Amino acid sequence: SFINNVLREIQRQIPPFFQKVKQMHQLEFLVCIDNSGSMASKEKAVLEALVVLVEVLRKLEFRFAIALWGRHKQEKLLVGFDEVFTFTKGQQIIESFTFDESSQMADCLNSLLHKVWPGTIPKPSTTQRLVLMLTDGFSEQADPSNFSGLKENFKYEMGMLLIREPHHDSHEPFLKAVCTHQCWHVLEMSQIDLLPSSLIYILTKMFEAAKSAILKIEEKGPTSHSASEKMVLQPPVKGDIRSFHDITKLAVDASSSIQQQGGIRQRHLFSVCALDKEIPFLALAQQDPALVRACSESSEQALDQCLRGHEDFFAAFDRERKSLCCRVEQYWMDATRELSSQIQEYSSVLEQFVLPFNKYTRKRAALKGSSLHLPGLIKAVTSNFTDKKFFAAKTAGGRRNYSICLVLDVSSSMSGHLSDSAQETLVCFIAALLQAGIESFSIILFGQSVRIIKTEDQPWGYAVLWALMNYATRAESFSRDADAIRTALQLAAASSAPNKKVFVFTDGFGSSGLHLPLVLDRAEQLDVDVVALAVGMDRTNVKHAYKRYVVASIPAVVPQALRALFLEENAVEDEEDEVQVLRAGTDDSVEDILRNPDKVFGNIAKQMAGEREATLVRGDKPDVITVDVAVCMDCTGSMSAWITNAKSQIATIVHDIAPRVHKEFPDINLDIKFCLIAYRDYGDQERHAVYPPDLTFTGDTDTFCKHVQTLQARGGEDGPEDLLGAMGVAGKLKWTSRLRFLVIVADAPAHGRECNDDLGDRFADGDPEGRTMAGVVKPLCDSKVDVIFCQVKASATDKTQKVLARHYEDDSRKLSVVNLFKDDAVEVRRFHFVFCLDESGSMAGSPWEALMRAYGTFLGRRRNDQGAGDLVSTVCFASTARVVCSAMPITTVAARIDFRSGGTDFDPALACAEGELSKTPADCIPMLIFMSDGCGGGRPVEKIQQFARAYRGFVCHTVGLGSVSQGVLQDMARAGGGEAKFTDEITIAGAFGELASGCAALDGLVSEFGAKIAGMVSTRICVDHL
């Protein structure tokens, strides 16, 4: 009822205005809806307001286009000016909104203006361009300078409704600068229920602005009320006729879906006018003498010209298009066969109630008459005048002699089920008339013009049907209903039939204003019965436009409705809606009205809350934005230097994103789910370890973080890794949320010359399984995944990053690149390991064998974990010390050392170690690993402190075996910033392995790793999606 009231109010303004101007002007509305993420909390209200706005524009028959905008180059024109609006199209529009983009309003508007209005406007223009924008103002481009030149280039008027969040700027200076005078409003978030009403009110103000613009371009002179000057009466035009395959066939199935449901009482599917109903608004129209004179003017010249064109068209059609007749004939036969039972009902009602016999050709004996009936007189005499029917009267040989005009509304407000139902009803009407032997009927279509398809003296044929099919399925702006009925009256006036009827298949929404009641009054004066038929399950207005009407939900119940109308049964009318006037006192400004909306809108907000006709169902809750975040992380040995700390930083990513976003947008609720892809290289176990393993995302952050803690850095034989394979897995993840992020953390490039210049790449010719960067990126682009590439060392992954960007980026996507550290901070990735191994007598036998296994374990782990660049120096000591190997590449060091015996003295060992440490290259981190099973003499702690001062990055780890004295080794490790491990023959290998895989020289550098990535993701959410 709210929509009905809005339509009625605006319709009171529109037709009277257009009747006063000299040219027919067209209004084109471009409706632009903000699709950015910050609008997610207003989703339900926005979509509800859009439904109301579209329904109003559709029924007012303004040309309109609907667009959504957010990120530049991703704006979408959902329906264009020339597209037919249907319920299916409306549902598609609602489902198109995602509310997950950034907000670049000026760039998007510029692109949309080029799409809908690519040409220049002739001067003076009869088309008024109007842009209506709905937004919350969260845009980096909410500045008048960004809109500079748009109005001048495209000649439009701008209206804007801005929804203001608490504690945010109202943007009033911006609105005043870019909007037409008074065509803007700031709606507080607390009043969001008034969004539909406020949007409609802005629409009315924009209409007033358009009226002002129209009056400015109208030429000076007396106002013209001449109806004949403006009536556009046309015959069919050869250039409009399309091929059989290009036209839309007349609808003949509008009733089927409702009838199949069953369980509906047909009496509830129609209503008819009251018996004592008057012509709506007739008294008001008669108050304008100029309008009354205009409606009584003759337009015979225009009609004669149209009829000549009509005759010429069909003459040419018969000559040139005879080949079409068989196809059209077959189509008509199929349509009438499908509707045969329905046509029979139409025929029965028309013959008995609507068009009964009204002409008789033979005389019969009667009680009254102007002459005697001889056989009746004889019978009366012989019966001594008991039988008194001896007068003659024509009461036999009944025939139907009617002038009938079928008038079909083809305007845009009829699109959808109304149009389908009207076409089906028209087909049934025509077939029923032909079945009753009535061929002398005319057909008129009206929309932007009035078009005569068939005249009474023209026989029904397939040429007529062909022309009807070409024009009946078009949706035109304007409804020239008064002109169409006026033309029907002129055709009826030329007929000699005693009874004349006009059936108007329409929804009652017209553009004629007060012309219509005057034309209907003229019809009554001429004794022409005008009946409006509104058929279809959509909003209609016939009860506010016509005296006699039928409203039916489906064509199948039209016969019953006509029977009720012509038998003058008690009418079943809809209760009159309570009018909610959308007007304020003349002293009120727009600001005053919208500051106190209850004054204008009354209880409309409560009314809409209680009786919404549209239920909007979406996958997400209106105030929740769902986010999928996949972390794709290199877990090969080259990451061992910082994997331990990195695992804790992933927890920072998991827990920090939502609070960061909430700080900027407190009304936005995020539902974030995570997935982890830990990748390694070909030949490694668990080359792609995915959690959750079913390729979904989990919202259980505690379990997710616990799984992350189980990760180990291992594998990776050469420098490049299987990054392409990991990205291929990412493309197969089950991305379901609105916002989707893939965070790649890599310290090595992908395989192949396309992605790296590493001479040691085992697969320099490309991925062994045939993957390419283009191939793995495409699924991510198709799934609209935002990719963030985090480089541990930019110099190593720069080429891979550039190739990824080349295949990923376009006008709407940019690859985000994060350098986690400066290159000089991670340049030192090689180690110089200096081992001091105790070979005193107590180590003989099984202790030494256990030490050699541990030593080999360390070397093997480092080689496997991409420590091929490491150097190794080994010192064996007892009472003296010897250097077994000096600064040798780890790949050449033997894992077995021959045993010698002796006492235990730490000083000789540390003296040799000092000599080896001095050989450490500048790009290596020196690490001393001191192992003993006893207690040597000397001052080892002071020596370790000296090393720490002398060598940058120096670390000392100690390992004790058996019943060693722990104090000295603990002090040595503490002085060297390392760990002290105490083991036995069984656990010593594990201790050495931990030292190899847990080299923590870079832990301090990664302390901000999680914060950086969490900051990047939250920034992308805020900037690109909110």
CSV table of C-alpha atoms in Angstrom, one decimal, residues 551-871:
chain,number,residue,atom,x,y,z
A,551,VAL,CA,-9.3,-6.9,-12.2
A,552,ALA,CA,-8.3,-10.5,-12.6
A,553,SER,CA,-5.2,-12.3,-11.3
A,554,ILE,CA,-5.0,-14.7,-14.3
A,555,PRO,CA,-6.6,-14.8,-17.8
A,556,ALA,CA,-8.5,-18.0,-16.9
A,557,VAL,CA,-10.9,-16.2,-14.5
A,558,VAL,CA,-11.6,-13.2,-16.9
A,559,PRO,CA,-14.9,-14.9,-18.2
A,560,GLN,CA,-16.2,-15.2,-14.7
A,561,ALA,CA,-15.3,-11.6,-14.0
A,562,LEU,CA,-17.1,-10.4,-17.2
A,563,ARG,CA,-20.1,-12.4,-16.2
A,564,ALA,CA,-20.2,-10.7,-12.8
A,565,LEU,CA,-19.7,-7.3,-14.4
A,566,PHE,CA,-22.4,-7.6,-17.1
A,567,LEU,CA,-24.9,-9.3,-14.8
A,568,GLU,CA,-24.3,-6.4,-12.4
A,569,GLU,CA,-23.6,-8.8,-9.5
A,570,ASN,CA,-22.4,-7.3,-6.2
A,571,ALA,CA,-19.0,-6.0,-6.8
A,572,VAL,CA,-15.9,-7.4,-4.9
A,573,GLU,CA,-13.6,-4.4,-4.7
A,574,ASP,CA,-10.4,-4.0,-2.9
A,575,GLU,CA,-10.6,-1.8,0.2
A,576,GLU,CA,-9.4,1.7,-0.4
A,577,ASP,CA,-5.9,2.3,0.9
A,578,GLU,CA,-5.5,4.9,3.5
A,579,VAL,CA,-3.7,7.7,1.7
A,580,GLN,CA,-0.4,8.7,3.2
A,581,VAL,CA,0.3,12.1,1.8
A,582,LEU,CA,4.0,12.7,1.0
A,583,ARG,CA,3.7,16.4,1.2
A,584,ALA,CA,4.4,19.0,3.9
A,585,GLY,CA,3.3,22.5,4.4
A,586,THR,CA,4.4,25.1,1.9
A,587,ASP,CA,6.6,26.8,4.4
A,588,ASP,CA,8.7,23.7,5.0
A,589,SER,CA,12.1,23.3,3.4
A,590,VAL,CA,13.5,19.9,2.4
A,591,GLU,CA,15.9,20.0,5.3
A,592,ASP,CA,13.1,20.7,7.8
A,593,ILE,CA,11.0,17.9,6.3
A,594,LEU,CA,13.8,15.3,6.4
A,595,ARG,CA,15.0,16.4,9.8
A,596,ASN,CA,11.6,15.6,11.1
A,597,PRO,CA,10.5,12.7,8.9
A,598,ASP,CA,7.5,11.7,11.1
A,599,LYS,CA,5.9,15.0,10.1
A,600,VAL,CA,5.8,13.9,6.4
A,601,PHE,CA,5.9,10.1,6.4
A,602,GLY,CA,3.7,9.5,9.4
A,603,ASN,CA,3.6,5.8,10.3
A,604,ILE,CA,5.0,4.6,7.0
A,605,ALA,CA,8.1,3.1,8.6
A,606,LYS,CA,6.0,1.1,11.0
A,607,GLN,CA,3.6,0.1,8.1
A,608,MET,CA,6.5,-1.2,6.0
A,609,ALA,CA,8.0,-3.1,8.9
A,610,GLY,CA,4.7,-4.9,9.3
A,611,GLU,CA,3.7,-5.6,5.8
A,612,ARG,CA,6.7,-5.9,3.5
A,613,GLU,CA,5.7,-7.6,0.3
A,614,ALA,CA,9.3,-8.6,-0.7
A,615,THR,CA,11.4,-11.0,1.3
A,616,LEU,CA,15.1,-10.6,0.6
A,617,VAL,CA,17.0,-13.8,1.3
A,618,ARG,CA,20.8,-13.9,1.0
A,619,GLY,CA,23.6,-16.2,2.0
A,620,ASP,CA,25.1,-13.9,4.6
A,621,LYS,CA,23.5,-12.2,7.5
A,622,PRO,CA,22.9,-8.6,6.7
A,623,ASP,CA,25.3,-7.2,9.2
A,624,VAL,CA,28.1,-9.8,8.8
A,625,ILE,CA,30.9,-9.8,6.2
A,626,THR,CA,32.4,-13.3,5.7
A,627,VAL,CA,36.1,-13.5,4.9
A,628,ASP,CA,38.2,-16.4,3.7
A,629,VAL,CA,42.0,-16.2,4.4
A,630,ALA,CA,44.3,-18.8,3.1
A,631,VAL,CA,48.0,-18.7,4.1
A,632,CYS,CA,50.3,-20.4,1.6
A,633,MET,CA,53.7,-20.7,3.3
A,634,ASP,CA,57.0,-22.1,2.2
A,635,CYS,CA,58.0,-24.7,4.8
A,636,THR,CA,61.3,-26.0,3.3
A,637,GLY,CA,64.6,-26.0,5.1
A,638,SER,CA,65.5,-22.5,3.9
A,639,MET,CA,62.8,-21.2,6.3
A,640,SER,CA,64.2,-23.0,9.3
A,641,ALA,CA,66.0,-19.8,10.4
A,642,TRP,CA,62.7,-18.2,11.4
A,643,ILE,CA,59.9,-20.9,11.2
A,644,THR,CA,59.6,-21.2,15.0
A,645,ASN,CA,58.8,-17.5,15.4
A,646,ALA,CA,56.8,-17.5,12.2
A,647,LYS,CA,54.3,-20.0,13.6
A,648,SER,CA,53.5,-17.7,16.5
A,649,GLN,CA,53.1,-14.8,14.1
A,650,ILE,CA,50.5,-16.7,12.1
A,651,ALA,CA,48.5,-16.7,15.4
A,652,THR,CA,48.9,-12.9,15.3
A,653,ILE,CA,47.4,-12.8,11.8
A,654,VAL,CA,44.5,-15.0,12.9
A,655,HIS,CA,43.6,-12.9,16.0
A,656,ASP,CA,44.5,-9.3,14.8
A,657,ILE,CA,42.5,-8.8,11.6
A,658,ALA,CA,39.0,-8.5,13.1
A,659,PRO,CA,40.0,-6.0,15.8
A,660,ARG,CA,41.8,-3.8,13.3
A,661,VAL,CA,38.8,-3.6,11.0
A,662,HIS,CA,36.4,-3.1,13.9
A,663,LYS,CA,38.5,-0.1,15.0
A,664,GLU,CA,37.7,1.6,11.7
A,665,PHE,CA,34.2,0.2,11.2
A,666,PRO,CA,32.6,-0.6,14.6
A,667,ASP,CA,29.3,-1.6,13.0
A,668,ILE,CA,30.8,-4.2,10.7
A,669,ASN,CA,31.0,-7.7,12.0
A,670,LEU,CA,33.6,-10.0,10.4
A,671,ASP,CA,33.2,-13.8,10.2
A,672,ILE,CA,36.8,-14.9,9.3
A,673,LYS,CA,37.8,-18.4,8.3
A,674,PHE,CA,41.3,-19.7,7.7
A,675,CYS,CA,43.1,-22.3,5.7
A,676,LEU,CA,46.8,-23.2,5.6
A,677,ILE,CA,48.8,-24.6,2.7
A,678,ALA,CA,52.3,-25.6,3.8
A,679,TYR,CA,54.3,-26.4,0.7
A,680,ARG,CA,57.7,-27.8,0.0
A,681,ASP,CA,59.3,-29.2,-3.1
A,682,TYR,CA,59.3,-32.2,-5.4
A,683,GLY,CA,60.7,-35.2,-3.6
A,684,ASP,CA,59.7,-34.0,-0.2
A,685,GLN,CA,57.1,-35.7,2.0
A,686,GLU,CA,53.9,-33.7,2.4
A,687,ARG,CA,54.8,-31.5,-0.6
A,688,HIS,CA,51.4,-29.8,-0.1
A,689,ALA,CA,50.1,-30.1,3.5
A,690,VAL,CA,46.6,-28.5,3.6
A,691,TYR,CA,44.6,-27.8,6.7
A,692,PRO,CA,41.7,-28.4,6.8
A,693,PRO,CA,42.5,-31.3,4.5
A,694,ASP,CA,39.1,-31.2,2.8
A,695,LEU,CA,40.1,-27.8,1.2
A,696,THR,CA,37.5,-25.9,3.2
A,697,PHE,CA,38.1,-23.0,5.6
A,698,THR,CA,37.8,-23.3,9.4
A,699,GLY,CA,36.5,-20.7,11.9
A,700,ASP,CA,37.9,-22.7,14.8
A,701,THR,CA,41.0,-20.4,15.3
A,702,ASP,CA,42.3,-22.3,18.4
A,703,THR,CA,42.5,-25.6,16.5
A,704,PHE,CA,43.9,-23.9,13.5
A,705,CYS,CA,46.7,-22.3,15.6
A,706,LYS,CA,47.5,-25.6,17.3
A,707,HIS,CA,47.9,-27.2,13.9
A,708,VAL,CA,50.2,-24.4,12.8
A,709,GLN,CA,52.5,-25.2,15.8
A,710,THR,CA,53.1,-28.7,14.4
A,711,LEU,CA,54.8,-27.3,11.2
A,712,GLN,CA,58.4,-28.1,10.6
A,713,ALA,CA,60.8,-26.6,8.1
A,714,ARG,CA,62.5,-29.3,6.2
A,715,GLY,CA,63.2,-30.5,2.6
A,716,GLY,CA,63.8,-28.4,-0.5
A,717,GLU,CA,66.8,-29.8,-2.3
A,718,ASP,CA,67.5,-26.8,-4.5
A,719,GLY,CA,66.8,-23.1,-4.2
A,720,PRO,CA,63.4,-22.8,-6.1
A,721,GLU,CA,60.3,-24.5,-4.5
A,722,ASP,CA,57.0,-25.9,-5.7
A,723,LEU,CA,55.2,-22.6,-5.4
A,724,LEU,CA,53.2,-23.2,-8.6
A,725,GLY,CA,51.8,-26.4,-7.1
A,726,ALA,CA,50.8,-24.7,-3.9
A,727,MET,CA,49.0,-22.0,-5.9
A,728,GLY,CA,47.3,-24.7,-7.9
A,729,VAL,CA,46.0,-26.1,-4.6
A,730,ALA,CA,44.8,-22.6,-3.6
A,731,GLY,CA,42.8,-22.3,-6.7
A,732,LYS,CA,40.9,-25.5,-5.8
A,733,LEU,CA,40.0,-24.4,-2.3
A,734,LYS,CA,36.3,-24.0,-1.5
A,735,TRP,CA,36.1,-20.2,-1.5
A,736,THR,CA,32.6,-19.3,-0.2
A,737,SER,CA,32.9,-16.0,1.6
A,738,ARG,CA,32.3,-12.5,0.2
A,739,LEU,CA,35.9,-11.5,0.8
A,740,ARG,CA,38.8,-13.8,-0.2
A,741,PHE,CA,42.5,-13.5,0.5
A,742,LEU,CA,45.4,-15.6,-0.4
A,743,VAL,CA,48.6,-14.7,1.6
A,744,ILE,CA,51.7,-16.2,0.0
A,745,VAL,CA,54.8,-16.2,2.2
A,746,ALA,CA,57.9,-17.2,0.2
A,747,ASP,CA,61.6,-16.9,0.5
A,748,ALA,CA,62.4,-18.8,-2.7
A,749,PRO,CA,61.1,-18.5,-6.3
A,750,ALA,CA,59.0,-21.0,-8.3
A,751,HIS,CA,60.6,-23.5,-10.6
A,752,GLY,CA,61.3,-22.6,-14.2
A,753,ARG,CA,63.2,-19.9,-16.1
A,754,GLU,CA,59.9,-17.9,-16.3
A,755,CYS,CA,60.1,-17.5,-12.5
A,756,ASN,CA,63.8,-17.5,-11.6
A,757,ASP,CA,67.4,-17.1,-12.7
A,758,ASP,CA,68.8,-19.7,-10.3
A,759,LEU,CA,71.4,-21.8,-12.1
A,760,GLY,CA,70.8,-24.6,-9.6
A,761,ASP,CA,67.1,-25.0,-10.5
A,762,ARG,CA,66.5,-28.7,-11.0
A,763,PHE,CA,63.5,-27.9,-13.2
A,764,ALA,CA,64.8,-24.9,-15.2
A,765,ASP,CA,62.7,-25.9,-18.2
A,766,GLY,CA,59.5,-25.5,-16.1
A,767,ASP,CA,57.3,-27.3,-13.7
A,768,PRO,CA,57.6,-31.1,-14.1
A,769,GLU,CA,53.8,-31.5,-13.9
A,770,GLY,CA,53.3,-28.9,-16.6
A,771,ARG,CA,51.9,-26.0,-14.4
A,772,THR,CA,52.4,-22.5,-15.5
A,773,MET,CA,51.9,-19.2,-13.6
A,774,ALA,CA,49.1,-18.3,-16.0
A,775,GLY,CA,47.4,-21.6,-15.4
A,776,VAL,CA,47.5,-21.4,-11.6
A,777,VAL,CA,46.5,-17.7,-11.4
A,778,LYS,CA,43.3,-18.0,-13.6
A,779,PRO,CA,41.3,-20.0,-11.0
A,780,LEU,CA,42.2,-17.4,-8.4
A,781,CYS,CA,41.1,-14.6,-10.6
A,782,ASP,CA,37.9,-16.4,-11.5
A,783,SER,CA,37.1,-16.9,-7.7
A,784,LYS,CA,37.9,-13.2,-7.1
A,785,VAL,CA,40.7,-13.9,-4.7
A,786,ASP,CA,42.8,-11.0,-3.5
A,787,VAL,CA,46.4,-12.1,-3.5
A,788,ILE,CA,49.1,-10.7,-1.1
A,789,PHE,CA,52.6,-11.8,-1.9
A,790,CYS,CA,55.0,-11.6,1.1
A,791,GLN,CA,58.7,-11.8,0.2
A,792,VAL,CA,61.2,-12.9,2.8
A,793,LYS,CA,64.0,-11.8,0.5
A,794,ALA,CA,62.9,-9.7,-2.4
A,795,SER,CA,66.1,-10.3,-4.5
A,796,ALA,CA,65.3,-14.1,-4.5
A,797,THR,CA,61.6,-13.9,-5.4
A,798,ASP,CA,61.4,-10.7,-7.4
A,799,LYS,CA,61.1,-12.4,-10.8
A,800,THR,CA,58.4,-14.7,-9.5
A,801,GLN,CA,56.5,-11.8,-8.1
A,802,LYS,CA,56.7,-9.9,-11.4
A,803,VAL,CA,55.4,-12.9,-13.4
A,804,LEU,CA,52.6,-13.4,-10.9
A,805,ALA,CA,51.6,-9.7,-11.2
A,806,ARG,CA,51.6,-9.8,-15.0
A,807,HIS,CA,49.1,-12.7,-15.0
A,808,TYR,CA,47.1,-11.5,-12.1
A,809,GLU,CA,46.6,-7.8,-12.5
A,810,ASP,CA,44.1,-6.0,-14.7
A,811,ASP,CA,42.1,-2.8,-14.4
A,812,SER,CA,40.3,-4.1,-11.4
A,813,ARG,CA,43.0,-6.2,-9.6
A,814,LYS,CA,46.3,-5.3,-8.2
A,815,LEU,CA,48.8,-7.6,-6.6
A,816,SER,CA,49.8,-6.5,-3.1
A,817,VAL,CA,53.5,-7.0,-2.4
A,818,VAL,CA,54.9,-7.0,1.1
A,819,ASN,CA,58.7,-7.0,1.8
A,820,LEU,CA,58.8,-8.6,5.2
A,821,PHE,CA,62.4,-7.5,5.8
A,822,LYS,CA,65.0,-5.4,4.1
A,823,ASP,CA,67.3,-7.4,1.9
A,824,ASP,CA,70.4,-6.5,4.0
A,825,ALA,CA,68.7,-7.9,7.1
A,826,VAL,CA,68.3,-11.4,5.5
A,827,GLU,CA,71.4,-11.3,3.3
A,828,VAL,CA,73.3,-13.3,6.0
A,829,ARG,CA,71.6,-16.7,5.7
A,830,ARG,CA,74.7,-18.9,5.5
A,831,PHE,CA,76.3,-20.3,8.6
A,832,HIS,CA,79.8,-21.1,9.6
A,833,PHE,CA,79.5,-23.9,12.0
A,834,VAL,CA,82.6,-24.4,14.3
A,835,PHE,CA,82.4,-27.8,16.1
A,836,CYS,CA,84.5,-28.5,19.2
A,837,LEU,CA,84.1,-32.2,19.9
A,838,ASP,CA,85.5,-34.0,23.0
A,839,GLU,CA,87.6,-37.0,22.1
A,840,SER,CA,89.0,-37.6,25.5
A,841,GLY,CA,89.4,-41.2,26.8
A,842,SER,CA,86.0,-41.3,28.4
A,843,MET,CA,84.4,-40.9,25.0
A,844,ALA,CA,85.9,-44.1,23.7
A,845,GLY,CA,83.6,-46.8,22.3
A,846,SER,CA,79.8,-46.3,22.3
A,847,PRO,CA,79.9,-42.6,23.4
A,848,TRP,CA,82.0,-41.7,20.3
A,849,GLU,CA,79.8,-43.7,18.0
A,850,ALA,CA,76.8,-41.9,19.4
A,851,LEU,CA,78.5,-38.5,18.9
A,852,MET,CA,79.4,-39.4,15.3
A,853,ARG,CA,75.7,-40.3,14.6
A,854,ALA,CA,74.7,-36.9,16.1
A,855,TYR,CA,77.4,-35.1,14.0
A,856,GLY,CA,76.2,-36.8,10.8
A,857,THR,CA,72.6,-36.0,11.7
A,858,PHE,CA,73.4,-32.3,12.0
A,859,LEU,CA,75.3,-32.3,8.6
A,860,GLY,CA,72.5,-34.2,6.9
A,861,ARG,CA,69.7,-32.0,8.3
A,862,ARG,CA,71.5,-28.8,7.1
A,863,ARG,CA,72.1,-30.2,3.7
A,864,ASN,CA,68.5,-31.3,3.4
A,865,ASP,CA,67.3,-28.0,4.6
A,866,GLN,CA,69.0,-26.0,1.9
A,867,GLY,CA,72.1,-25.2,3.9
A,868,ALA,CA,74.3,-26.0,1.0
A,869,GLY,CA,76.1,-22.7,1.4
A,870,ASP,CA,77.1,-23.4,5.0
A,871,LEU,CA,80.8,-23.8,6.0
